[in-house]
């Protein structure tokens, strides 16, 4: 983050100095006396020198980033932008500036013909222009189009851009040079020069605009999503450096339809991946997707899209139950599905329209059935146009109680925090409560808060008045969680869950969303006898760190000596660009958005490692369907306590190494759970090489899984 800001400041100031130096250099041939030539040369040298110094500082920043954050953070800049700026700068430093220096003479006589020829030579102004242009492109790229894993073409592209834009200035410089050679007097009149400049400027702008417009047209068209496509991204697959998969073995990429029926290859259909559901259901639920006006505690009204007309209805089952949930769509026109977030159900039950099922349109239904074989705090939500549907309320909670709990709790609260669009503007709320709540709990009682962040942004929480423990992360229990002081704040990325437990003391305990200073944020005051007048919070002194908490998870991917079958990289970036024909500020994975991000292909049983690197300007909660990831390293260093997560928040400047065993065959989404980011393409897929899906995505089928 710091490097990004420093890079922006440095490249912008480089641009400024190279720009001034360019103007000075272009004026050299107009000098009437040796003295004015000398002054102008000095000015060019000083401003150029300052620009060189700034460039050196920028290079140092990038090298610093390389050393501090690692190769993946700096690679794109080093391969793409540094050569672009370095080439003209080196040429200037080694050739042009020394040549100019040698021309400095004092005296009032007009400069010699030889001196004029030297300064009028097109290489002089053009190398300054090129340096200035390279700085502009670097500044722009740093903010808007970070180069990530650049191909040789992308590296060459920026050089071609500079060459194209310099075409007109080159013609003008050459014309001027020829005049000087012929011994003609250059027009020094202010008006004439200004006119000349204006013509050159306008023509250059025309070239630049033409390049821009053609890029926009190409970008808009290339970004349009097809009306219908399957999820098998044959053109772009990433096998993570592992052994060849069935997918890569395909010879005919465009006619893969035939492989669906080719049972000799042992491929299976997503729809067949239901797991064993022959046993009768132990519990049955019905969820009716419907529009409903809901009034929050403050009186603010939401035009909500709900399940069963409620905010976050709860499905509570016992570990081991066979669960059946019938989704009925009453009046959600775009259709709905249910995705069991973090619950590693068999693929056919994962609820991704166009990949694991067809979207459920109004009047239709779909029945999900799965064995509840993970206990813990989970949630579910529609995966059809999730950026709209989840925000509007199509979600609920899935609480799987242990068969037997070593620890019992007297009071359990599910704390689901969401941001609603109401008739009074945006409101944060816990359930229906966009205001403070009071709850009486007897001293000595054991309390469990199941906290679920369903909002698109990460959320900070405070619990004060007693020490507490974080008993589970993303539904998975922490072994031996140590007590945390009540001045420890904790944070959940979008989609993440913590179970927080404490024993009620004989005085109040205060829970709230957000900063201690925002006293009006929703929160819960737990009191024993008489409710206190108002909650009282103090500033936190620490932030909970899951990488050093409880006992480390030890599983099939934590062994230090483990050799992974496949290793993937996901560099998270940002870029101005187009998605489905519209201009957007895009959040990218490896420099691309869906559907151009390669599909990760694995074989069942593979041990898979993924490295997340966040080069972008904001946080991304990365969510993999169907698997929990074990976090192994943070910022290049082994974490003290590897932990399991299904939604890992990666902050700007951070990197994580996570791993999982490919033990749940299917086609799975892997995406940012800031659903606005996913809606403009921050999505990719994880695919088992023997799995095929015959569902289609796009407007034709109405399956819109983002
Ligand atoms: Cu909670 Cu793919 O999402
Ligand atoms: Cu994101």
XYZ file of C-alpha atoms and ligand atoms in Angstrom, residues 572 587 618-622 672-674 677-678 682, ligand 2:
14
model
C -5.482 -9.595 -6.878
C -10.986 -5.985 -9.476
C -8.750 -2.707 -1.222
C -9.527 -5.847 0.753
C -10.774 -9.053 -0.889
C -12.449 -11.847 1.111
C -11.568 -14.832 -1.064
C -14.242 -12.512 -3.916
C -17.084 -12.311 -1.407
C -17.349 -8.604 -1.758
C -16.403 -7.247 -6.945
C -17.672 -10.663 -8.004
C -13.675 -11.248 -9.645
Cu -12.825 -8.180 -3.907
